[in-house]
Tab-separated table of C-alpha atoms and ligand atoms in Angstrom:
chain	number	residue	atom	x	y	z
A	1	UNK	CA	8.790	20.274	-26.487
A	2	UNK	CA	5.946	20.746	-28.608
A	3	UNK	CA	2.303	21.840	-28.563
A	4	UNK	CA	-0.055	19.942	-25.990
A	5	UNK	CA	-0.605	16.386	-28.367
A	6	UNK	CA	-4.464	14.614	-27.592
A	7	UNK	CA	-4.111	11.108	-26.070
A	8	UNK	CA	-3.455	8.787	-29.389
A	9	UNK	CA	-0.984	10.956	-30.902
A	10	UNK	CA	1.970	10.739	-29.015
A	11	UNK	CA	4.894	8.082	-30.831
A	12	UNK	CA	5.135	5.113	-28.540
A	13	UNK	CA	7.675	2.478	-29.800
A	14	UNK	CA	8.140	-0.696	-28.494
A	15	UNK	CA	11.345	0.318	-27.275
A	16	UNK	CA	9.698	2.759	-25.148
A	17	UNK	CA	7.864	0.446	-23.144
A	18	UNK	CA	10.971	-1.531	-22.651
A	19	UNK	CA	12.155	1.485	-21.196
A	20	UNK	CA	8.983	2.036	-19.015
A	21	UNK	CA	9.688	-1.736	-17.940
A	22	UNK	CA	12.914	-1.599	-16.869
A	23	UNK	CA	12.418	1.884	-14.813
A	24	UNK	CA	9.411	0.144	-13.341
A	25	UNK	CA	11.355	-2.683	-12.089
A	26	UNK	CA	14.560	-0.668	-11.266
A	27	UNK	CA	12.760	1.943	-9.076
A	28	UNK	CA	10.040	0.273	-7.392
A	29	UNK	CA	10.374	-3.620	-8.358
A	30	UNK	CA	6.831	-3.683	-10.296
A	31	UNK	CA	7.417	-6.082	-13.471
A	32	UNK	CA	5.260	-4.583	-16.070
A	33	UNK	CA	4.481	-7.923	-18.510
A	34	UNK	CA	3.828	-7.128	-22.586
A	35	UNK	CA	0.304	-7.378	-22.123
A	36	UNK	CA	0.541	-4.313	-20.136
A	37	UNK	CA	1.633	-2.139	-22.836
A	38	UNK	CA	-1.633	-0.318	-23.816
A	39	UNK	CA	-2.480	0.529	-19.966
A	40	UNK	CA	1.090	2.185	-19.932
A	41	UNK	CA	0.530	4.236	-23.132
A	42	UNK	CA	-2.797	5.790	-21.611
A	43	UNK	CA	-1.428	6.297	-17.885
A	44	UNK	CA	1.972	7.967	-19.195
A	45	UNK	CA	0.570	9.482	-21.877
A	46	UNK	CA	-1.014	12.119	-19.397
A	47	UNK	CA	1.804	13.239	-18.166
A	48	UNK	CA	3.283	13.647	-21.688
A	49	UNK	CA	0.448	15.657	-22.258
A	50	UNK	CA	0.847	17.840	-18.644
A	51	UNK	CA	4.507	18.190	-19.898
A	52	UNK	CA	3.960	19.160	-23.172
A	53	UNK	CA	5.823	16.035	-24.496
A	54	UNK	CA	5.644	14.813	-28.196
A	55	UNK	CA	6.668	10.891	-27.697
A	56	UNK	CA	7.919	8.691	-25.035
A	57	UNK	CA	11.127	9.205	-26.223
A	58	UNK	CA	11.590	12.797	-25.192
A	59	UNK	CA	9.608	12.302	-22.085
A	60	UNK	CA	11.713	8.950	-20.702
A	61	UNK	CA	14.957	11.170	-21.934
A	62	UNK	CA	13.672	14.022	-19.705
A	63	UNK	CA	12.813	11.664	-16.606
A	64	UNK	CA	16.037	9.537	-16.222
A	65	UNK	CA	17.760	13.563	-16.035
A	66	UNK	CA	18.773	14.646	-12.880
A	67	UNK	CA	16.445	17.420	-13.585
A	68	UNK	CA	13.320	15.078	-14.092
A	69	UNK	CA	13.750	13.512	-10.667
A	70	UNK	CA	10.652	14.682	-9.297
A	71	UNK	CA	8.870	13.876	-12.588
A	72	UNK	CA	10.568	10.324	-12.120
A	73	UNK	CA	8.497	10.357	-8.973
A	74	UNK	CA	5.336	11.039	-10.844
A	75	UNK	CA	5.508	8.330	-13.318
A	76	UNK	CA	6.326	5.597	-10.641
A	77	UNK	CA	2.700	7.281	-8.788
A	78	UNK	CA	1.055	6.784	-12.646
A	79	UNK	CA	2.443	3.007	-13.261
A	80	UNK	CA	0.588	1.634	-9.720
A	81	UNK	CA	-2.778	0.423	-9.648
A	82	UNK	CA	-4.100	1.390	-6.557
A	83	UNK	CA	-7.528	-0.425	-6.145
A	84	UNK	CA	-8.788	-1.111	-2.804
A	85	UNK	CA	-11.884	-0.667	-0.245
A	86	UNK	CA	-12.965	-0.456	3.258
A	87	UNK	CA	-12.818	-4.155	5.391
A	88	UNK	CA	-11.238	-5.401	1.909
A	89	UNK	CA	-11.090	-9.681	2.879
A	90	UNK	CA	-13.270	-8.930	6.354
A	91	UNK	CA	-11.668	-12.447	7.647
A	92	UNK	CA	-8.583	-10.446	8.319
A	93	UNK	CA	-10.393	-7.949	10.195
A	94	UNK	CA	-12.446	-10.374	12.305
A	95	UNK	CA	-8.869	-12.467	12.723
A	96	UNK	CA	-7.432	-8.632	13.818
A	97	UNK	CA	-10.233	-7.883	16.209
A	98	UNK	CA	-10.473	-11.149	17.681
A	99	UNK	CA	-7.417	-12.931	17.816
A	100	UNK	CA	-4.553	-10.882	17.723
A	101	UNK	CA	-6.533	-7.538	19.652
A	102	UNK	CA	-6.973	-9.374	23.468
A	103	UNK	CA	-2.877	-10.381	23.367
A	104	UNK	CA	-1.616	-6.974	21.688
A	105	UNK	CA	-4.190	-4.820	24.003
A	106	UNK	CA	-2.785	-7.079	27.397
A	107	UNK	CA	0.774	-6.078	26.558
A	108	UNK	CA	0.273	-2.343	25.496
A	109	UNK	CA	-1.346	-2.246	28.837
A	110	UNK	CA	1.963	-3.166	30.820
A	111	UNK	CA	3.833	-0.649	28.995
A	112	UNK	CA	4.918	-1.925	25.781
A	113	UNK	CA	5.316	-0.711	22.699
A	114	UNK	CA	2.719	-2.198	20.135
A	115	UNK	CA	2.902	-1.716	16.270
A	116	UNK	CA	1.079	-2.681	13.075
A	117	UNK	CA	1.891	-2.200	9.320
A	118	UNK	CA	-0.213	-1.703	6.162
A	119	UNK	CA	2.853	-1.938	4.106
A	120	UNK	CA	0.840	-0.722	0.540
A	121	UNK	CA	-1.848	0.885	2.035
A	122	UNK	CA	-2.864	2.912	-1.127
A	123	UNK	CA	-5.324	5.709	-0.516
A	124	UNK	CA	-5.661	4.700	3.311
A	125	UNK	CA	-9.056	2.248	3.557
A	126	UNK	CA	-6.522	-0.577	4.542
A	127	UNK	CA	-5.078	1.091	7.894
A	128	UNK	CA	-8.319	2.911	8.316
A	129	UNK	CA	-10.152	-0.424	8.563
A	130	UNK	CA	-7.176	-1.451	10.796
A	131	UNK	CA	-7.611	1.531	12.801
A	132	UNK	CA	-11.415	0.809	13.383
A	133	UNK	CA	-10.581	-2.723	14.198
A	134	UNK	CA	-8.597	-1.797	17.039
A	135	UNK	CA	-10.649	1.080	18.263
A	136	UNK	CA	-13.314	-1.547	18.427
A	137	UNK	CA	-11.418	-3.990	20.203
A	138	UNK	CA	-9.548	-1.696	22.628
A	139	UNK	CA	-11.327	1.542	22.951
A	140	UNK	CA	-8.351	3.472	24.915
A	141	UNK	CA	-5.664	1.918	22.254
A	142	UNK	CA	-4.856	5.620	22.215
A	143	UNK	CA	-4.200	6.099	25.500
A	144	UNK	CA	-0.957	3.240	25.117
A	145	UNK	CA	2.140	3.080	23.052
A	146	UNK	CA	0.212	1.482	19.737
A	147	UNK	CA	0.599	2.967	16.869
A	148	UNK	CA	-0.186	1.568	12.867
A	149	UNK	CA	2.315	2.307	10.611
A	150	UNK	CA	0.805	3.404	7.032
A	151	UNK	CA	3.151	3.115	3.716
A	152	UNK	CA	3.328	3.051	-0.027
A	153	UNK	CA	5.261	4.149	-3.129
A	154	UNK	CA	3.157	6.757	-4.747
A	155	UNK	CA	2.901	9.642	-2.702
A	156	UNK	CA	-0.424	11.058	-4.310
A	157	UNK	CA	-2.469	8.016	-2.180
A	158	UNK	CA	-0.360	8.490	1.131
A	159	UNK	CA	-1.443	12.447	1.231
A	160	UNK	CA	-4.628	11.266	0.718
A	161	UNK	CA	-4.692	8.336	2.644
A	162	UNK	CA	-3.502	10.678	5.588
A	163	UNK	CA	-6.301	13.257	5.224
A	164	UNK	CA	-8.671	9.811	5.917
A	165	UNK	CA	-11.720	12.107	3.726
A	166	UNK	CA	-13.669	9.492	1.746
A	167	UNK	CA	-16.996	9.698	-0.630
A	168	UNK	CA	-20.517	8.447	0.644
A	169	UNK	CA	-19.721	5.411	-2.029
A	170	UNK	CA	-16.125	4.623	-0.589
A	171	UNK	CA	-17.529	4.489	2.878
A	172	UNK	CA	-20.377	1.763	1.962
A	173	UNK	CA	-18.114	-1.244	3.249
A	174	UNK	CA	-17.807	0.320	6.973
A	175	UNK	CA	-20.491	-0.771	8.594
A	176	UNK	CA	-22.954	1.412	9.767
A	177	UNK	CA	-22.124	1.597	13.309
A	178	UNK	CA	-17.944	1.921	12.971
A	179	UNK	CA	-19.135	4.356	10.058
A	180	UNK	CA	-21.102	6.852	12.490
A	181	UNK	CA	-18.878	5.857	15.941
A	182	UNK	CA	-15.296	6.734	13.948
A	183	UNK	CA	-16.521	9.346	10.859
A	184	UNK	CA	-18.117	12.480	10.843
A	185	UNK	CA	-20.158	14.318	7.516
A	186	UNK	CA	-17.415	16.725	5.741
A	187	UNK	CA	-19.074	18.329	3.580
A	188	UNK	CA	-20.009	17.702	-0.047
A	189	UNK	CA	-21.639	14.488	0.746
A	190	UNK	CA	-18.123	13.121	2.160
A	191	UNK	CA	-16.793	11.928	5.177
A	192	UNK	CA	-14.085	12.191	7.212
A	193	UNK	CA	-11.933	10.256	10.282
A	194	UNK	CA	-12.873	12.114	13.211
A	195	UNK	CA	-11.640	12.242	16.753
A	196	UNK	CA	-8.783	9.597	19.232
A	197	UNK	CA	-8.665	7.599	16.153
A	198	UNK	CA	-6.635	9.993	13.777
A	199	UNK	CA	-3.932	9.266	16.369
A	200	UNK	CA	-3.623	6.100	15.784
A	201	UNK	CA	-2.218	5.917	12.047
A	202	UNK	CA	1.092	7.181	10.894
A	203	UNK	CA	1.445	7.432	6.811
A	204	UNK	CA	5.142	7.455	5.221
A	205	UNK	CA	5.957	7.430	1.311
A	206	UNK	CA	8.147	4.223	1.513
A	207	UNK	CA	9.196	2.080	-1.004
A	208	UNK	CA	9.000	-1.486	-0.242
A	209	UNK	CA	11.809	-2.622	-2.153
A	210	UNK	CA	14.038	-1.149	-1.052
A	211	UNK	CA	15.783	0.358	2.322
A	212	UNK	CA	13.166	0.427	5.319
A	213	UNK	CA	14.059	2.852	7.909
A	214	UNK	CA	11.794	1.465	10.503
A	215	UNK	CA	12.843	0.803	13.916
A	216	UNK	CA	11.191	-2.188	16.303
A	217	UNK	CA	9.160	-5.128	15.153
A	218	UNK	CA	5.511	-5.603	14.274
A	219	UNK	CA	2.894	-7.408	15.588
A	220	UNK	CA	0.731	-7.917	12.566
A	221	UNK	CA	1.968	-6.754	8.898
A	222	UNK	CA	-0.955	-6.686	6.424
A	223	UNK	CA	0.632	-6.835	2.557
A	224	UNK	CA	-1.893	-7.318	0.572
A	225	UNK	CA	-2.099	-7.305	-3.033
A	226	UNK	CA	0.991	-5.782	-4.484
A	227	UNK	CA	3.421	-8.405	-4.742
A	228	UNK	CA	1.043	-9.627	-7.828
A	229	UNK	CA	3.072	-6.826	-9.557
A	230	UNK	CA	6.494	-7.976	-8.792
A	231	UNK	CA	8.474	-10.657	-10.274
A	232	UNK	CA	9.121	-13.840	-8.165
A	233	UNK	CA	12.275	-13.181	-6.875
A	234	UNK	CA	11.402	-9.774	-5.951
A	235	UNK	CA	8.291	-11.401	-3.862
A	236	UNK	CA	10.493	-14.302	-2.492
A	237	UNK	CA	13.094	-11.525	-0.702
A	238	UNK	CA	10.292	-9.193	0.790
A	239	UNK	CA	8.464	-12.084	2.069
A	240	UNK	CA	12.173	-13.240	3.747
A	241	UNK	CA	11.850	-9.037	4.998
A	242	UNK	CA	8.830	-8.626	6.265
A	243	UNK	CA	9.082	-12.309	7.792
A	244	UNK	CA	11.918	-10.863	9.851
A	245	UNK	CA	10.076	-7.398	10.829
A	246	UNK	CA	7.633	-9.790	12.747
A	247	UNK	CA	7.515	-10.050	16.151
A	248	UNK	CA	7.744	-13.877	17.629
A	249	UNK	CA	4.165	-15.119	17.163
A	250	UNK	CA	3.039	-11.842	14.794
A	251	UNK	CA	1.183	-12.197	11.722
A	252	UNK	CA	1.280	-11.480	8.198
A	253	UNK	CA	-2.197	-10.942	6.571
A	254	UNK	CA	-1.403	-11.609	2.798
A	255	UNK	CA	-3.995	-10.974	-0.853
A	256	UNK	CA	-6.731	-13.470	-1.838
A	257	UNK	CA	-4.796	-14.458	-4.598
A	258	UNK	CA	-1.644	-14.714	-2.898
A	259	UNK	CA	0.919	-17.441	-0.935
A	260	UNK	CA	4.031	-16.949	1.149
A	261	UNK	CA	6.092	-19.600	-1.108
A	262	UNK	CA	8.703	-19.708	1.262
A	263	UNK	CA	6.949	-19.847	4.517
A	264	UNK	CA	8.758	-21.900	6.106
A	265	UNK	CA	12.013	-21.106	5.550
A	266	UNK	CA	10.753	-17.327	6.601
A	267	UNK	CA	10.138	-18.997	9.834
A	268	UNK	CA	6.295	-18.679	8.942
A	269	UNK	CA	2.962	-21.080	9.991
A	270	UNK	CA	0.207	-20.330	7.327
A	271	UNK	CA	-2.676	-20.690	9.874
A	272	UNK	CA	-5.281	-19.510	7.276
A	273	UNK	CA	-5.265	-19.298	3.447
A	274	UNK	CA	-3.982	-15.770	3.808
A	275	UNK	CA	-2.588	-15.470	7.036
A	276	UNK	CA	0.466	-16.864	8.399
A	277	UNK	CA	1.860	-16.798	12.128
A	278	UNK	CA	5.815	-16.588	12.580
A	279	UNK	CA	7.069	-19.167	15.085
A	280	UNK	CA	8.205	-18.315	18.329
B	1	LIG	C1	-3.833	-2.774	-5.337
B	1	LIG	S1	-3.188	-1.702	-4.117
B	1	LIG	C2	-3.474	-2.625	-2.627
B	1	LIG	C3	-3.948	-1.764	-1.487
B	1	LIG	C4	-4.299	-2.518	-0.204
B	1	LIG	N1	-3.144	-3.178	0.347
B	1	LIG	C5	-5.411	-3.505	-0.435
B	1	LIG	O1	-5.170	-4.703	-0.456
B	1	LIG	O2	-6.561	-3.069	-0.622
B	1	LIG	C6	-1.419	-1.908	-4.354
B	1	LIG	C7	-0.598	-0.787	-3.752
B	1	LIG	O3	0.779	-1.191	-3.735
B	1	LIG	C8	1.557	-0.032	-3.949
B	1	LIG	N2	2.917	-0.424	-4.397
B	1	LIG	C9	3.304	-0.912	-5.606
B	1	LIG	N3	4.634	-1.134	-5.608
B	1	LIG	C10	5.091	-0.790	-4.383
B	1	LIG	C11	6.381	-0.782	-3.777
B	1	LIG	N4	7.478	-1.175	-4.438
B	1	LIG	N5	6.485	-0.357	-2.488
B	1	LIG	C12	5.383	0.055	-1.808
B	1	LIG	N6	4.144	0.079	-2.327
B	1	LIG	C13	3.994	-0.342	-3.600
B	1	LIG	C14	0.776	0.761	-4.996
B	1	LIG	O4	1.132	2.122	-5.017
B	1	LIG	C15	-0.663	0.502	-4.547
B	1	LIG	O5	-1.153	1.553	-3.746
């Protein structure tokens, strides 16, 4: 340990980011290419600093200890990019609301379980906009067995994806009347999920590749831009996973700059540039 070192001073070998790689792709399968190096150096480098570590050496020596576990934690949270926004790709939204709303809301109705999944929902915009979608389409979702099923790997943007508080800027993608029907003013200029709707999301830490303890099958999966930071085999077998957590004639809503390149042995229709149906 050594006295708190300014970003820029800390050693950082090229060894060390092979390190950083392969604990990246061990622990949450994110493959971390060479041209990723300097964006490493300044997101670990903070929590050398918080740590009061001299070099990536010490630090990576420190956080593959049994007593660095929770610290392991923290650096997986500081290698993920977490960019997203409200109604992020509306198409999937008005596909959500219009399509797939009228069938799920007809079964819930009978009795029936009904369940959605923003499998990397980052700080919470994704299932909030999901949330809004169905509260649109089916006022008294609440009222039924539907529930949407919030996850990701870094556990700083599931706490605050489930306190659902956002700035004035954040909210500017909701439009105006979801924004004043489903939010209320907080305080401090923000605003916050208010009323039936906070029942309707569930947020879990969960890491996608690997064990899922999820019971039951969804009806729509949204997974949408994070398997641009895994490697193609990695993509291939969660595709072949998720593919199988779909209910007959469910959907998967995938990123704009993404494909399901084995969609049809996963059973799956691409019925949309980004969205696929799986058969019945
Ligand atoms: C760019 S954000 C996408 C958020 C949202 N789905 C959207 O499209 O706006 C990618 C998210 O994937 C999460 N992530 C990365 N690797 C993951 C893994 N192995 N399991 C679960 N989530 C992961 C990151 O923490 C991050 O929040």
């Amino acid at each position: 340990m050594n006295d708190l070192m300014p970003v820029g001073e800390a050693d950082y070998t090229d060894a060390d980011f092979q390190r950083v790689q392969q604990i990246a792709r061990e622990q949450a399968g994110i493959h971390l290419p060479i041209t990723k190096k300097a964006l490493v150096y300044s997101r670990v480098s903070r929590r050398l600093r918080e740590l009061n570590h001299a070099s990536f050496h010490a630090y990576l020596d420190f956080v593959t200890t049994p007593a660095g576990q929770s610290e392991m934690q923290k650096l997986i949270c500081a290698l993920t990019t977490n960019v997203t926004s409200f109604f992020r790709e509306k198409n999937h939204f008005e596909h959500l609301e219009t399509v797939v709303m009228p069938q799920l809301a007809a079964k819930v109705r009978t009795g029936k379980r009904g369940r959605l999944w923003s499998a990397a929902c980052s700080t919470g915009q994704e299932p909030w906009s999901i949330a809004m979608s169905v509260m649109t389409a089916f006022p008294d979702a609440t009222s039924h067995d539907l529930r949407i099923l919030a996850t990701d790997i870094n556990t700083d943007v599931v706490a605050q994806a489930a306190e659902g508080v956002y700035s004035a800027e954040e909210t500017e993608g909701i439009p105006s009347g979801k924004k004043s029907q489903f939010m209320e003013p907080s305080g401090d200029g923000d605003y916050r999920f208010n009323g039936p709707i906070r029942r309707l999301p569930a947020f879990r830490a969960l890491n996608l590749n690997a064990s899922w303890p999820i019971r039951g099958s969804f009806t729509a999966i949204f997974c949408r831009n994070v398997v641009i930071y895994f490697d193609d085999d990695t993509r291939e077998r969660l595709w072949q996973r998720l593919a199988e957590k779909l209910e007959p004639d469910g959907f998967l809503y995938v990123g704009h700059s993404e494909r399901v390149s084995c969609a049809n042995q996963c059973g799956l229709i691409q019925v949309a540039p980004t969205i696929y149906r799986k058969g019945l």
